[in-house]
mmCIF file of C-alpha atoms and ligand atoms in Angstrom:
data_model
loop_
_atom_site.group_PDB
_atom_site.id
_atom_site.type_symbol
_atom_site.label_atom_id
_atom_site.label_comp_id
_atom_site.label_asym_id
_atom_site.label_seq_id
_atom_site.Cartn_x
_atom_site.Cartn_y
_atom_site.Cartn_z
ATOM 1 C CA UNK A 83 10.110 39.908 28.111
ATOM 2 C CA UNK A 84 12.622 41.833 26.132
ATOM 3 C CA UNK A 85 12.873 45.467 26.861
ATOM 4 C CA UNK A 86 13.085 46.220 23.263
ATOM 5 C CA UNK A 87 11.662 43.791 20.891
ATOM 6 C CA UNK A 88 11.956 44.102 17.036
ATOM 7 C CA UNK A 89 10.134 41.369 15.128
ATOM 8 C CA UNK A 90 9.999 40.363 11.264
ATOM 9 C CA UNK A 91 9.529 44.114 10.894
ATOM 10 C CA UNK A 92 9.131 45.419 7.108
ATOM 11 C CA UNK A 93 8.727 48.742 5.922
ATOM 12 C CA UNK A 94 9.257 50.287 2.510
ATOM 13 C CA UNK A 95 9.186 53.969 1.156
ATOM 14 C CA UNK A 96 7.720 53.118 -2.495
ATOM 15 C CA UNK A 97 10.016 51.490 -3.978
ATOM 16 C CA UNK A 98 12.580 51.284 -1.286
ATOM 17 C CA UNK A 99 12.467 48.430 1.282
ATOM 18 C CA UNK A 100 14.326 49.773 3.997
ATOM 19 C CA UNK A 101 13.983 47.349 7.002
ATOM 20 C CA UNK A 102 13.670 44.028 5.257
ATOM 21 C CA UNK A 103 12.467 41.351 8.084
ATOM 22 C CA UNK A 104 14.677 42.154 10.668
ATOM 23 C CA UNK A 105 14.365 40.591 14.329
ATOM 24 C CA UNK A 106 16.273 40.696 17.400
ATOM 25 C CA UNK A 107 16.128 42.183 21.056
ATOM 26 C CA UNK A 108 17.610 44.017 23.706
ATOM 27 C CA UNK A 109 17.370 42.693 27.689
ATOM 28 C CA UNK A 110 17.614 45.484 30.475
ATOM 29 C CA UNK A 111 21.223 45.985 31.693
ATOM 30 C CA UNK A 112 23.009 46.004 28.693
ATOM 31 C CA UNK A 113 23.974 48.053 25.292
ATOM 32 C CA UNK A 114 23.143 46.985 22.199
ATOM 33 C CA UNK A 115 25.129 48.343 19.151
ATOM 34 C CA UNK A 116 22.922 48.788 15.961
ATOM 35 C CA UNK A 117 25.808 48.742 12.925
ATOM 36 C CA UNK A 118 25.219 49.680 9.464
ATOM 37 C CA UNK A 119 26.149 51.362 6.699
ATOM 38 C CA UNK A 120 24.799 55.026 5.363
ATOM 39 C CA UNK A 121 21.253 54.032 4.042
ATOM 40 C CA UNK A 122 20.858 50.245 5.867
ATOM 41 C CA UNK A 123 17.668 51.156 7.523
ATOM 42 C CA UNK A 124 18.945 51.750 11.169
ATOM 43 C CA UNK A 125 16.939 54.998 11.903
ATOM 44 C CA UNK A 126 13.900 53.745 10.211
ATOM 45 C CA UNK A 127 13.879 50.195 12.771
ATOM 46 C CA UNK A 128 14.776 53.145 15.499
ATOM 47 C CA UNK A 129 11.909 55.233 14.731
ATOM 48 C CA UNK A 130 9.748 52.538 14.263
ATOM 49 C CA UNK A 131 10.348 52.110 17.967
ATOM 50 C CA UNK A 132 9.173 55.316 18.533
ATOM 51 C CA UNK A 133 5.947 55.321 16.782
ATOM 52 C CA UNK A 134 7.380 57.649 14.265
ATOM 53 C CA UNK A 135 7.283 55.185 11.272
ATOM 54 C CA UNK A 136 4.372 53.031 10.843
ATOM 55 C CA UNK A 137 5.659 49.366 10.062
ATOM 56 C CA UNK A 138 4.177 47.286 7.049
ATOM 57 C CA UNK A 139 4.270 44.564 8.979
ATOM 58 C CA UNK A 140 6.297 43.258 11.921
ATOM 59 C CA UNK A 141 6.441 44.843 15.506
ATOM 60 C CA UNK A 142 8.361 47.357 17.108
ATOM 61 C CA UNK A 143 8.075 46.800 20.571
ATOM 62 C CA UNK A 144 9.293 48.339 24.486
ATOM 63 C CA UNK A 145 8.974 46.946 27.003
ATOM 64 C CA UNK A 146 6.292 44.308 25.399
ATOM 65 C CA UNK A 147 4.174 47.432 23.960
ATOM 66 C CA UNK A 148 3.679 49.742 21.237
ATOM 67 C CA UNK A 149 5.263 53.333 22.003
ATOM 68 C CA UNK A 150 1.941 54.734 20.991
ATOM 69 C CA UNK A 151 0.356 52.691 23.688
ATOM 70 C CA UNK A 152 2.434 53.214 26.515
ATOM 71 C CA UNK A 153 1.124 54.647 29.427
ATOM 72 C CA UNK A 154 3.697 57.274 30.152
ATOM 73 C CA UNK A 155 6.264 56.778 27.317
ATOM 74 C CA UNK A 156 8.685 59.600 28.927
ATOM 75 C CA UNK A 157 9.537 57.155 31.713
ATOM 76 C CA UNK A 158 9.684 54.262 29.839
ATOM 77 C CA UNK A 159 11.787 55.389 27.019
ATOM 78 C CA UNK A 160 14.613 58.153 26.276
ATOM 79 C CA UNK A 161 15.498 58.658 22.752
ATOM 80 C CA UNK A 162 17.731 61.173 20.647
ATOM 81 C CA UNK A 163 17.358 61.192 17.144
ATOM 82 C CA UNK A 164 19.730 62.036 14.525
ATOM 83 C CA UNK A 165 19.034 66.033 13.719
ATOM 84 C CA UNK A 166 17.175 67.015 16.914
ATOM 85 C CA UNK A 167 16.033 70.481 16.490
ATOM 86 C CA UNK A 168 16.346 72.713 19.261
ATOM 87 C CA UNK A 169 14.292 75.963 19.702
ATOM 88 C CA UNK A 170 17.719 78.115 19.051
ATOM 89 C CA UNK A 171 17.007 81.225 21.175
ATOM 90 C CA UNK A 172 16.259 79.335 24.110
ATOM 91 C CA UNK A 173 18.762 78.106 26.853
ATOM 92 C CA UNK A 174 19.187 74.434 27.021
ATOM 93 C CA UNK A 175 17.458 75.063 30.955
ATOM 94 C CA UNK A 176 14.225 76.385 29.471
ATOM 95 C CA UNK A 177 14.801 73.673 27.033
ATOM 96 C CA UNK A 178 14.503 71.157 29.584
ATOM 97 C CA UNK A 179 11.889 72.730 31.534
ATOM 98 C CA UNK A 180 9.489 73.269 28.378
ATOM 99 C CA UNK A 181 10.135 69.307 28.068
ATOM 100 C CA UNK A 182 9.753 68.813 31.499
ATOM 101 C CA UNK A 183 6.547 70.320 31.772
ATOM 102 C CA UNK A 184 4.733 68.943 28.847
ATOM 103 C CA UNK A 185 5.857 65.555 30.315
ATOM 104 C CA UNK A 186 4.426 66.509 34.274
ATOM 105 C CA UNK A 187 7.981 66.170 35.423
ATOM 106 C CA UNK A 188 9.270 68.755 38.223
ATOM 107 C CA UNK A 189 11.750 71.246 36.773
ATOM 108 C CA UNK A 190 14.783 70.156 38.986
ATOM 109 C CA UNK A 191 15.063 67.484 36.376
ATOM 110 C CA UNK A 192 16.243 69.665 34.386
ATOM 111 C CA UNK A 193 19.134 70.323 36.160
ATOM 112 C CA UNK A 194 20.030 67.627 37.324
ATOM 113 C CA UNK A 195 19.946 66.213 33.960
ATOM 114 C CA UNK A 196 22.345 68.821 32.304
ATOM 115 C CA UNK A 197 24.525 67.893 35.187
ATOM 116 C CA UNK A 198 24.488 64.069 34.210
ATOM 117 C CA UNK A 199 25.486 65.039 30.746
ATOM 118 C CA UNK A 200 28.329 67.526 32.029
ATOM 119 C CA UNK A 201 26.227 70.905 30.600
ATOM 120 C CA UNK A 202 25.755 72.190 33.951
ATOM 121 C CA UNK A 203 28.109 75.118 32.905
ATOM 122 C CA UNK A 204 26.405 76.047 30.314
ATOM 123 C CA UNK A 205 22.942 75.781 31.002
ATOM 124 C CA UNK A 206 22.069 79.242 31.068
ATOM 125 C CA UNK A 207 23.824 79.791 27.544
ATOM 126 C CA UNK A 208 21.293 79.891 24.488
ATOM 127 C CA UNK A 209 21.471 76.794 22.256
ATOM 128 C CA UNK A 210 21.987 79.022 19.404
ATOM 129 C CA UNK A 211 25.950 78.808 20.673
ATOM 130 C CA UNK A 212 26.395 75.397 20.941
ATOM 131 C CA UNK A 213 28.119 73.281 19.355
ATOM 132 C CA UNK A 214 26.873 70.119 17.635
ATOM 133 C CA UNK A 215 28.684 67.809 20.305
ATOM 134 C CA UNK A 216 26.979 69.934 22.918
ATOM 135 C CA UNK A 217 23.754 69.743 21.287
ATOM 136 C CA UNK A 218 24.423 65.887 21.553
ATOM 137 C CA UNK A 219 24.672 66.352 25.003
ATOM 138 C CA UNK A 220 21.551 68.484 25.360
ATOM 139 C CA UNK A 221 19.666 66.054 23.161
ATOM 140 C CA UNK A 222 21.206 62.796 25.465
ATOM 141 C CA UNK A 223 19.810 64.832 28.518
ATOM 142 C CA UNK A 224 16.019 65.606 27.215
ATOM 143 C CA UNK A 225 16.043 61.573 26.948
ATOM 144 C CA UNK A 226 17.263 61.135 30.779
ATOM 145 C CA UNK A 227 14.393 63.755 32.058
ATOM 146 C CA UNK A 228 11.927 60.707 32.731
ATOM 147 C CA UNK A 229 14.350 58.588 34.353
ATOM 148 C CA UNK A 230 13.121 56.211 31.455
ATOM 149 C CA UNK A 231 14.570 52.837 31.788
ATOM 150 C CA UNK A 232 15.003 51.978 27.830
ATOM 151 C CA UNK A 233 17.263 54.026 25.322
ATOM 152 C CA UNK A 234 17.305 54.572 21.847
ATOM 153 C CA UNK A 235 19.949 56.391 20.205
ATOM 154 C CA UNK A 236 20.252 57.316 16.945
ATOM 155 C CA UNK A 237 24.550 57.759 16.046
ATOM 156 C CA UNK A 238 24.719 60.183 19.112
ATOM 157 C CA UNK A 239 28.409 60.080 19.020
ATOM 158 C CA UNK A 240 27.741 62.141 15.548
ATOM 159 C CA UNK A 241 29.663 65.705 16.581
ATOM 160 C CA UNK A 242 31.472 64.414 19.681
ATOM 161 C CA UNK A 243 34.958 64.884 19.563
ATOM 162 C CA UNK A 244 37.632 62.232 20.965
ATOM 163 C CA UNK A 245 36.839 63.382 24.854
ATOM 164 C CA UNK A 246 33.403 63.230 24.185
ATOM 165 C CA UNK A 247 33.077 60.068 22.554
ATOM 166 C CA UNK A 248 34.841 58.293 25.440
ATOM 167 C CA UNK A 249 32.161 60.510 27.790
ATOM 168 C CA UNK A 250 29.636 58.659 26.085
ATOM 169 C CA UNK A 251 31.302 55.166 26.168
ATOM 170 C CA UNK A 252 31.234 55.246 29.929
ATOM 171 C CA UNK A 253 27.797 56.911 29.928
ATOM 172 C CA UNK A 254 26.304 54.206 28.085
ATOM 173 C CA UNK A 255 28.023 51.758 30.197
ATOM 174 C CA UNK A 256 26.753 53.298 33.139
ATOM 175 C CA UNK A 257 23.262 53.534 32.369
ATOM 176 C CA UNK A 258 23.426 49.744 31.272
ATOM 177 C CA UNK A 259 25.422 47.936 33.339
ATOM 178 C CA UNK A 260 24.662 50.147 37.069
ATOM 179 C CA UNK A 261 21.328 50.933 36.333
ATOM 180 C CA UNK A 262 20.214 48.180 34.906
ATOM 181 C CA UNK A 263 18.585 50.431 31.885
ATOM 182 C CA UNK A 264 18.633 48.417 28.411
ATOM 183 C CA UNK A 265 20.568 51.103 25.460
ATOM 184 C CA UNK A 266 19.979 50.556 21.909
ATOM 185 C CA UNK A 267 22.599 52.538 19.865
ATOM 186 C CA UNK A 268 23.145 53.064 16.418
ATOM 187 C CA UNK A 269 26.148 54.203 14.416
ATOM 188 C CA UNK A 270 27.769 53.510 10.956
ATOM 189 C CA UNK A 271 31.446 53.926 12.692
ATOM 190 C CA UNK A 272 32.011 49.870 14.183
ATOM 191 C CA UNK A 273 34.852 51.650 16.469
ATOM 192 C CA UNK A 274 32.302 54.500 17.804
ATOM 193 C CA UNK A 275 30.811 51.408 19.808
ATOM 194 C CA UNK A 276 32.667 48.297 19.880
ATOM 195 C CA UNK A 277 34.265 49.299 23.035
ATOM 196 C CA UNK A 278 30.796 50.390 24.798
ATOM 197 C CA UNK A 279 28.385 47.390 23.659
ATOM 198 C CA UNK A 280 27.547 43.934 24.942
ATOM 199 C CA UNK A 281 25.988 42.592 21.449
ATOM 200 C CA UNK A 282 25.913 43.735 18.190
ATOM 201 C CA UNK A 283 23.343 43.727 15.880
ATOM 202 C CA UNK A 284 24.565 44.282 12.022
ATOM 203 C CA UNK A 285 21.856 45.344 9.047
ATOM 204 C CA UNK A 286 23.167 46.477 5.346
ATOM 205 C CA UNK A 287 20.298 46.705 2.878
ATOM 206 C CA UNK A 288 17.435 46.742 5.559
ATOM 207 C CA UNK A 289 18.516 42.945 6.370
ATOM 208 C CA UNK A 290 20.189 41.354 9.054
ATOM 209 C CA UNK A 291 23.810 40.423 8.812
ATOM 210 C CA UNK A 292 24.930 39.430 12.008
ATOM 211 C CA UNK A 293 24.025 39.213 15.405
ATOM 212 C CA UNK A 294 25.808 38.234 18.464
ATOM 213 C CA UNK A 295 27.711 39.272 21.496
ATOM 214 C CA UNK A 296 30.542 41.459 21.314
ATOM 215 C CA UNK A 297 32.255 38.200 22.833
ATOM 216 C CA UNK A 298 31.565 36.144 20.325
ATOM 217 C CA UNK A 299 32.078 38.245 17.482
ATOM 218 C CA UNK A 300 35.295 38.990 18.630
ATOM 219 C CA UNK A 301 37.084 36.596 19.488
ATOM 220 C CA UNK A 302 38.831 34.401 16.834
ATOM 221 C CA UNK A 303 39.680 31.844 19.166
ATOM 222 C CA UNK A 304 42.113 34.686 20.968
ATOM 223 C CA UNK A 305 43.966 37.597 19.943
ATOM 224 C CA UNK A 306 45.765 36.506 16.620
ATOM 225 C CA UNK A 307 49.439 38.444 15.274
ATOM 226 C CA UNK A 308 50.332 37.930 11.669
ATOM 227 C CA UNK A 309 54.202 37.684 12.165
ATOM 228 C CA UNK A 310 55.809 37.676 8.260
ATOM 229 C CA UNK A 311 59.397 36.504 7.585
ATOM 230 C CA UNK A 312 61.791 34.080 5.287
ATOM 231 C CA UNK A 313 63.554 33.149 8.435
ATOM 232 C CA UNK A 314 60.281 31.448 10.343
ATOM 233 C CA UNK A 315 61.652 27.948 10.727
ATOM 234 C CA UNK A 316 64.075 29.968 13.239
ATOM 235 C CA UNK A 317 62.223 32.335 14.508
ATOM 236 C CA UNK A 318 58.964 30.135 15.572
ATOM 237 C CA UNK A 319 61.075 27.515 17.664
ATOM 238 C CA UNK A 320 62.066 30.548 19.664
ATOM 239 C CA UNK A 321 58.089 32.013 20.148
ATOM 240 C CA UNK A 322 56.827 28.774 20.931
ATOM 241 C CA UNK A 323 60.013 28.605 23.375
ATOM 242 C CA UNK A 324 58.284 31.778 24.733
ATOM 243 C CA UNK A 325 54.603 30.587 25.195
ATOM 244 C CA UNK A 326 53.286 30.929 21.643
ATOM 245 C CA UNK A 327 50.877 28.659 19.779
ATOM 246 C CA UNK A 328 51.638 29.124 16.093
ATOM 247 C CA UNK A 329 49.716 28.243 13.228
ATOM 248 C CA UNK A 330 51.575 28.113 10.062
ATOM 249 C CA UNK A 331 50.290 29.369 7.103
ATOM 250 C CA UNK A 332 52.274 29.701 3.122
ATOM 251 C CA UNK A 333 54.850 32.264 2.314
ATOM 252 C CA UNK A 334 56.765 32.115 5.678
ATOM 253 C CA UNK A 335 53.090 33.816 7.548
ATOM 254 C CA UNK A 336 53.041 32.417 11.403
ATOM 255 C CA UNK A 337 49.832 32.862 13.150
ATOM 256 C CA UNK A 338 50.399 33.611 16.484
ATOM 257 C CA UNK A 339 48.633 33.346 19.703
ATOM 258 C CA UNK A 340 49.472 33.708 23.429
ATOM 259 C CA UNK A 341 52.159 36.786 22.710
ATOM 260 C CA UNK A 342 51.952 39.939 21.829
ATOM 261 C CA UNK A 343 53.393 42.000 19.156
ATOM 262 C CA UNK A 344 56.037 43.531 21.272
ATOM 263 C CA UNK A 345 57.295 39.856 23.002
ATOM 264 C CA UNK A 346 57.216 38.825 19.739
ATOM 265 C CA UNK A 347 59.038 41.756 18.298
ATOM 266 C CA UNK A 348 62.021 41.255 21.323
ATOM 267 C CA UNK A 349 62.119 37.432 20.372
ATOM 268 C CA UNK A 350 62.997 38.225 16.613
ATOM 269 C CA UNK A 351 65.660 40.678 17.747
ATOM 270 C CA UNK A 352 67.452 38.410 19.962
ATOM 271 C CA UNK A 353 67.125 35.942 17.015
ATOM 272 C CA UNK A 354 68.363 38.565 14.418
ATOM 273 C CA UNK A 355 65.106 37.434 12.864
ATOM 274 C CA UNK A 356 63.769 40.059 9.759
ATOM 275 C CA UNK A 357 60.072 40.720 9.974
ATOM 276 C CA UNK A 358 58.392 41.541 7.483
ATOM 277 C CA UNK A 359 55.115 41.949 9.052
ATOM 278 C CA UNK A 360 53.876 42.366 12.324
ATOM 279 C CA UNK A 361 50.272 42.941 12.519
ATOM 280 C CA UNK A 362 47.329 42.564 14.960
ATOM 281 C CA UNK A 363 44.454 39.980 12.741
ATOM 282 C CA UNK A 364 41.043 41.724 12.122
ATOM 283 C CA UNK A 365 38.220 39.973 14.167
ATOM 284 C CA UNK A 366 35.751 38.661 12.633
ATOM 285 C CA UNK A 367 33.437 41.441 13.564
ATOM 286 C CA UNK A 368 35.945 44.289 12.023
ATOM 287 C CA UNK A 369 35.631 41.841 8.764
ATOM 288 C CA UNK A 370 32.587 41.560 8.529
ATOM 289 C CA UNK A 371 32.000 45.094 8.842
ATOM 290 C CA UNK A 372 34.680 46.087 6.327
ATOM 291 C CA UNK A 373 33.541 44.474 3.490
ATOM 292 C CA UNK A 374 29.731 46.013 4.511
ATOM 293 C CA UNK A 375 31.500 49.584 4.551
ATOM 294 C CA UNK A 376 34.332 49.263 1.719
ATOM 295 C CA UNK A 377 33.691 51.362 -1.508
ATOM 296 C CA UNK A 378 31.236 53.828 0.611
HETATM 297 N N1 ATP B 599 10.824 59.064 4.893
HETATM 298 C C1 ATP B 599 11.460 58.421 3.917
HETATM 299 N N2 ATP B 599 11.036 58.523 2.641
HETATM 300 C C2 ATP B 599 11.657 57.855 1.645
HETATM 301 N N3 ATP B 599 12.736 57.058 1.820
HETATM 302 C C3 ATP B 599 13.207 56.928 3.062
HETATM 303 C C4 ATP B 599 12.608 57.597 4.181
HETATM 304 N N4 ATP B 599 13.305 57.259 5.295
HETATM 305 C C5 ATP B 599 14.302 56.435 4.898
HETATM 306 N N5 ATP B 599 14.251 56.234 3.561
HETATM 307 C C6 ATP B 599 15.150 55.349 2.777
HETATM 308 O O1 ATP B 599 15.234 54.111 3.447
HETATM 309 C C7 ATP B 599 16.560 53.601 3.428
HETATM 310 C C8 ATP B 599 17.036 53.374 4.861
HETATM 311 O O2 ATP B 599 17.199 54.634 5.484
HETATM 312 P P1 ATP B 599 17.565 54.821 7.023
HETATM 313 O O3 ATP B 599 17.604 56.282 7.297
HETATM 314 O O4 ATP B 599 16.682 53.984 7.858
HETATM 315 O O5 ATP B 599 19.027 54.209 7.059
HETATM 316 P P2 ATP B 599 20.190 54.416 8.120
HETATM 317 O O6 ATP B 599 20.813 53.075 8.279
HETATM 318 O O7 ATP B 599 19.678 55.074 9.329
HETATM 319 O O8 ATP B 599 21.189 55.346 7.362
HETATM 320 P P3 ATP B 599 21.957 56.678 7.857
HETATM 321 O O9 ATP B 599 23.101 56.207 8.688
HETATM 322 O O10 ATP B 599 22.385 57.265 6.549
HETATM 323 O O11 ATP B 599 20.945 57.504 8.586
HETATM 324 C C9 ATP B 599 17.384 54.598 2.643
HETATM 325 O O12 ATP B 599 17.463 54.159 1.317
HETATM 326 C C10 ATP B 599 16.575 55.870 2.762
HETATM 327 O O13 ATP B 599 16.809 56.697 1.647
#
C-alpha cells in the first residue's frame, strides 16, 4: 500500500473542473514533486488529502484511509498549506504548544520542533514579526509535532529566500530518504524541486501530464551540449578525438555527449574553431514544463 494514494479523483467548483481524473501515488521514503501551473488544481488534489475538499468522485487516500477516518491523523500526516494563518500575537512556542495540546502531544515537541526547522532563536519572538519565510518554517514545524510519517506540502518554498530554499531541499531529503517518511510537495517553480524529488508528478488544467521519476524525466539519453559553428567538419573530428559522441544535426548544430561545455570550449580554441553556440539541451522535463508555464 501506497502511503499516499490519489485515484480517478474529480472535483469541480460549478463550472470549474479543477482536478480532472487524476491518479498516481507516493511510497514511504521518497519525495514526490507535484508541478503545475497557477490554477492546475494542485492545492485542491492536496486538500482533498486532507479532508478539506470533498471529492466528486475518486479517492484521496493516506496511508490506505480517508484523513477523516484516521485514527490519530497528527501522527500520520503533517501538512502546511499555502496561507497558514497564525494567531499573530502569539509566539511561535505557544503556537506549538496550543497545537500540541489539542493533539495530546507533550509540549517538548514544541521545541524540539522549532529546533528541526532552525527557529529555535526565535521562538520566544511573537509571530506578528516574522517574516513570511519564517512563517514557512513555523508552519513546516506544526506539521513535524506528531512525528507523522506522511507530508503534504503545499509550495512551502513560497517566501524562502535562496538559503532557505536549499534548507528545505535537504530537509525534504532528509525526512524522505533517512526517515523513511513519504513527502508530497507542490510548487509551480520546476527548479524549486527538481533538485529535492525522486518523481514528478505534472497536472495543467486539473489533468495529468506527466508522471515519472526524476530519472527518467531527465535524462535524454545523457547530458546533451548544443555546440553551433560553420567550421564543424573541423571541429567534431577533434571532440570525438576527445571522447565525444556527436549527433549531427542541419546548419552546422553538433549534438554532443560525453563532454562538457568547458572541454568542449578548450577543444575549439586549440582548433581556432568559432562557436556560435554553446548551450546545455533542456531535458525533457524542463520542456515539458515550459511550454505548460510559457505565456503565464
Ligand atoms: N473553493 C473554490 N471555489 C471555487 N473555485 C475554486 C476553489 N478552489 C479552487 N478553485 C478553482 O479551481 C482551479 C484549481 O485551483 P487550485 O487552487 O487547486 O490550483 P493550484 O494548482 O493549486 O494553483 P495555485 O498554484 O494558483 O494555488 C482554479 O481554477 C481555481 O480558481
Amino acid at each position: 500500500m501506497a502511503a499516499i494514494e490519489i485515484k480517478n479523483l474529480i472535483k469541480s467548483f460549478g463550472p470549474v473542473r479543477a482536478v480532472d481524473g487524476v491518479s498516481f501515488s507516493v511510497e514511504a521514503g521518497s519525495v514526490t514533486g507535484y508541478l503545475g501551473p497557477n490554477g492546475a488544481g494542485k492545492t485542491t488534489t492536496l486538500r482533498s488529502l486532507l479532508g478539506l475538499v470533498t471529492p466528486d468522485s475518486g479517492e484521496a487516500l493516506v496511508n490506505g484511509e480517508r484523513y477523516g477516518t484516521l485514527p490519530r491523523p497528527v501522527t500520520e500526516v503533517g501538512a502546511v498549506l499555502e496561507a497558514t494563518n497564525f494567531h499573530p500575537g502569539r509566539t511561535a512556542r505557544n503556537h506549538l504548544r496550543v497545537l500540541c495540546t489539542a493533539a495530546g502531544l507533550p509540549d517538548a515537541r514544541a521545541d524540539e520542533a522549532l529546533d528541526q526547522v532552525g527557529l529555535a532563536d526565535a521562538a520566544d519572538k511573537r509571530v506578528l514579526g516574522y517574516s513570511l519565510g519564517m512563517r514557512q518554517r513555523l508552519a513546516l514545524a506544526s506539521a513535524l509535532l506528531g512525528r507523522p510519517r506522511v507530508y503534504i506540502l503545499d509550495e512551502p518554498a513560497n517566501g524562502l529566500d535562496p538559503a532557505g530554499i536549499e534548507w528545505l531541499r535537504g530537509f525534504l531529503r532528509h525526512l524522505a530518504h533517512d526517515e523513511g517518511a513519504a513527502v508530497l510537495v507542490s510548487s509551480h517553480v520546476l527548479a524549486e524541486v527538481e533538485q529535492t524529488v525522486d518523481n514528478v508528478v505534472i497536472i495543467a488544467r486539473g489533468r495529468l501530464v506527466r508522471q515519472g521519476s526524476l530519472a527518467e524525466l531527465t535524462s535524454n539519453g545523457g547530458e546533451v551540449i548544443r555546440v553551433r559553428t560553420a567550421q564543424s567538419a573541423d571541429l567534431a573530428p577533434a571532440l570525438e578525438a576527445a571522447g565525444a559522441a556527436i549527433e549531427r544535426a542541419d546548419d552546422g548544430l553538433l549534438r554532443v555527449r560525453g563532454l562538457d561545455a568547458e572541454t568542449i570550449g578548450r577543444v575549439a580554441l586549440d582548433r581556432r574553431v568559432v562557436l556560435t553556440e554553446l548551450t546545455q539541451e533542456r531535458s525533457d522535463l524542463q520542456k515539458v514544463f515550459l511550454e505548460l508555464t510559457e505565456g503565464r
